[in-house]
CSV table of C-alpha atoms in Angstrom, one decimal:
chain,number,residue,atom,x,y,z
A,1,ALA,CA,19.2,-51.2,20.0
A,2,TRP,CA,21.0,-48.1,21.4
A,3,LYS,CA,21.6,-46.8,18.3
A,4,ARG,CA,18.1,-47.1,16.8
A,5,GLU,CA,16.8,-45.2,20.0
A,6,SER,CA,19.5,-42.3,19.6
A,7,THR,CA,18.8,-42.3,15.7
A,8,ALA,CA,14.8,-42.2,16.5
A,9,ARG,CA,15.0,-39.4,19.1
A,10,GLU,CA,17.6,-37.1,16.8
A,11,GLU,CA,14.7,-37.8,14.3
A,12,GLU,CA,12.0,-36.8,16.4
A,13,ARG,CA,14.0,-33.7,17.6
A,14,ALA,CA,14.7,-32.6,14.3
A,15,ARG,CA,11.0,-32.6,13.3
A,16,GLU,CA,10.1,-30.8,16.3
A,17,GLU,CA,12.7,-28.1,15.1
A,18,ALA,CA,11.2,-28.2,11.8
A,19,ILE,CA,8.0,-27.2,13.3
A,20,GLU,CA,9.3,-24.8,15.5
A,21,LYS,CA,11.1,-23.3,12.4
A,22,GLU,CA,7.9,-23.1,10.5
A,23,LYS,CA,5.9,-21.7,13.2
A,24,ALA,CA,8.3,-19.1,13.5
A,25,ARG,CA,8.4,-18.2,10.1
A,26,ARG,CA,4.7,-18.3,9.7
A,27,SER,CA,4.4,-15.9,12.4
A,28,ALA,CA,7.3,-13.6,11.2
A,29,ILE,CA,5.3,-13.7,8.0
A,30,ASN,CA,1.8,-12.6,9.8
A,31,LYS,CA,3.3,-9.9,11.7
A,32,GLN,CA,4.9,-8.6,8.5
A,33,ARG,CA,1.5,-8.9,6.8
A,34,ILE,CA,-0.2,-6.8,9.7
A,35,ILE,CA,2.5,-4.0,9.3
A,36,ASN,CA,1.7,-4.0,5.8
A,37,PHE,CA,-1.9,-3.7,6.5
A,38,ARG,CA,-1.4,-1.0,9.1
A,39,LYS,CA,0.5,1.2,6.8
A,40,GLY,CA,-2.2,0.4,4.3
A,41,VAL,CA,-4.9,1.9,6.2
A,42,GLU,CA,-2.7,5.0,7.3
A,43,HIS,CA,-2.1,5.6,3.6
A,44,TRP,CA,-6.0,5.2,2.7
A,45,VAL,CA,-6.9,7.8,5.8
A,46,GLU,CA,-4.3,9.8,4.7
A,47,TYR,CA,-5.7,9.9,0.9
A,48,GLN,CA,-9.3,10.4,2.0
A,49,GLU,CA,-8.3,13.5,4.1
A,50,MET,CA,-6.4,14.8,1.1
A,51,ALA,CA,-9.0,14.2,-1.3
A,52,ALA,CA,-11.5,15.8,0.7
A,53,PHE,CA,-9.4,18.7,1.5
A,54,LEU,CA,-8.8,19.4,-2.0
A,55,GLY,CA,-12.8,18.7,-2.9
A,56,VAL,CA,-13.0,21.8,-0.3
A,57,VAL,CA,-10.7,24.2,-1.9
A,58,LYS,CA,-11.9,23.0,-5.5
A,59,GLU,CA,-15.6,23.8,-4.2
A,60,ALA,CA,-14.5,27.6,-2.6
A,61,PHE,CA,-12.5,28.1,-6.0
A,62,GLU,CA,-15.4,27.0,-8.5
A,63,LYS,CA,-17.6,29.5,-6.3
A,64,THR,CA,-15.5,32.5,-6.1
A,65,ASP,CA,-15.7,35.8,-8.7
A,66,ARG,CA,-12.1,36.3,-8.2
A,67,LYS,CA,-10.5,33.5,-9.8
A,68,ASN,CA,-6.7,33.3,-8.8
A,69,ALA,CA,-4.3,31.6,-11.3
A,70,ASP,CA,-2.2,30.5,-8.6
A,71,THR,CA,-5.0,28.8,-6.8
A,72,LYS,CA,-5.8,26.8,-10.4
A,73,LYS,CA,-2.4,25.8,-10.8
A,74,TRP,CA,-2.3,24.5,-7.4
A,75,ILE,CA,-5.2,22.2,-7.5
A,76,GLN,CA,-4.0,20.9,-10.9
A,77,TRP,CA,-1.1,19.9,-8.8
A,78,ALA,CA,-2.5,18.2,-6.1
A,79,GLU,CA,-4.8,16.3,-8.3
A,80,ASN,CA,-2.0,15.0,-10.0
A,81,TYR,CA,-0.2,14.3,-6.7
A,82,LEU,CA,-3.6,12.5,-5.5
A,83,SER,CA,-3.8,10.5,-8.2
A,84,ASN,CA,0.1,9.3,-7.9
A,85,TYR,CA,-0.4,8.9,-4.3
A,86,SER,CA,-3.3,6.4,-4.8
A,87,VAL,CA,-1.0,4.1,-7.3
A,88,ILE,CA,1.4,4.2,-4.0
A,89,SER,CA,-1.0,3.1,-1.7
A,90,GLU,CA,-1.9,0.0,-4.5
A,91,ASP,CA,1.2,-0.8,-4.6
A,92,MET,CA,1.9,-1.4,-1.0
A,93,ILE,CA,-0.8,-4.0,-1.1
A,94,ARG,CA,0.9,-7.8,-0.7
A,95,TYR,CA,0.4,-11.1,0.0
A,96,ASP,CA,3.2,-12.7,-0.4
A,97,VAL,CA,5.6,-10.9,2.3
A,98,GLU,CA,8.8,-13.8,1.4
A,99,GLU,CA,8.3,-11.8,-2.3
A,100,TYR,CA,8.2,-8.1,-0.7
A,101,ARG,CA,11.0,-8.9,1.4
A,102,ALA,CA,13.1,-10.6,-1.5
A,103,GLU,CA,12.7,-7.2,-3.3
A,104,LYS,CA,13.8,-5.1,-0.9
A,105,THR,CA,12.8,-2.1,-2.8
A,106,ASN,CA,10.3,0.8,-1.8
A,107,SER,CA,8.3,0.7,-4.5
A,108,TRP,CA,5.7,2.8,-3.3
A,109,GLN,CA,8.5,5.6,-3.1
A,110,LYS,CA,8.7,5.3,-6.9
A,111,PRO,CA,7.0,8.3,-8.7
A,112,ALA,CA,4.1,7.6,-10.9
A,113,PRO,CA,4.2,9.1,-14.5
A,114,PRO,CA,1.8,11.9,-14.5
A,115,PRO,CA,-1.8,10.9,-15.9
A,116,GLU,CA,-2.4,11.5,-19.7
A,117,GLU,CA,-4.0,14.2,-21.3
A,118,PRO,CA,-6.7,15.1,-21.5
A,119,TYR,CA,-7.6,13.5,-18.6
A,120,ASN,CA,-10.1,10.5,-18.4
A,121,TYR,CA,-12.3,9.9,-15.3
A,122,TRP,CA,-12.8,6.0,-16.4
A,123,LYS,CA,-9.2,5.3,-16.2
A,124,ARG,CA,-9.1,5.8,-12.8
A,125,PRO,CA,-9.2,3.2,-10.0
A,126,TRP,CA,-13.3,2.1,-9.6
A,127,TYR,CA,-12.3,3.3,-5.5
A,128,GLN,CA,-11.5,7.0,-6.7
A,129,ARG,CA,-14.1,7.8,-8.9
A,130,GLY,CA,-16.3,10.2,-7.6
A,131,VAL,CA,-14.0,11.0,-4.5
A,132,HIS,CA,-12.9,14.5,-5.8
A,133,ARG,CA,-14.3,15.2,-9.2
C-alpha cells in the first residue's frame, strides 16, 4: 500500500511539473511574440516616416525649376531602399515563435533584390500602394 501511495504522489508531482513546464513554455512564447510585435510596430512607424519624408522630397523636386541630377539619383535610391525595407518588415511577422527561434537567423537583415525594371505599381504589397507614389 505504501508503494502505491508513493507512486501516486510521484505521478501527481510529475503531472504538476509537466503543467508548470508547459505554462513556462507558453509564457516564454508569448513574451517573444510581444517583442516581435513591438519590433514590427517600430519598423512600420519608421517606414511610414521615411515614406512621408520621401514624398515631401519628391514633391519639392517636381515643383522646382532647377532639377538636380544628384537629387533625382537619391530619390531613386530611397525608393529602392523603401521597397526593400517593406520586405524586411514583412519577414519579421511570425506567429510560430519556436520556428523563429529554431532558424536562428535574422532574415529581416538580408537585403532584398532590387525591384524589377520598369517598376510595376501593382506588384507592390497592398499596404504600400499610394503611400509615396
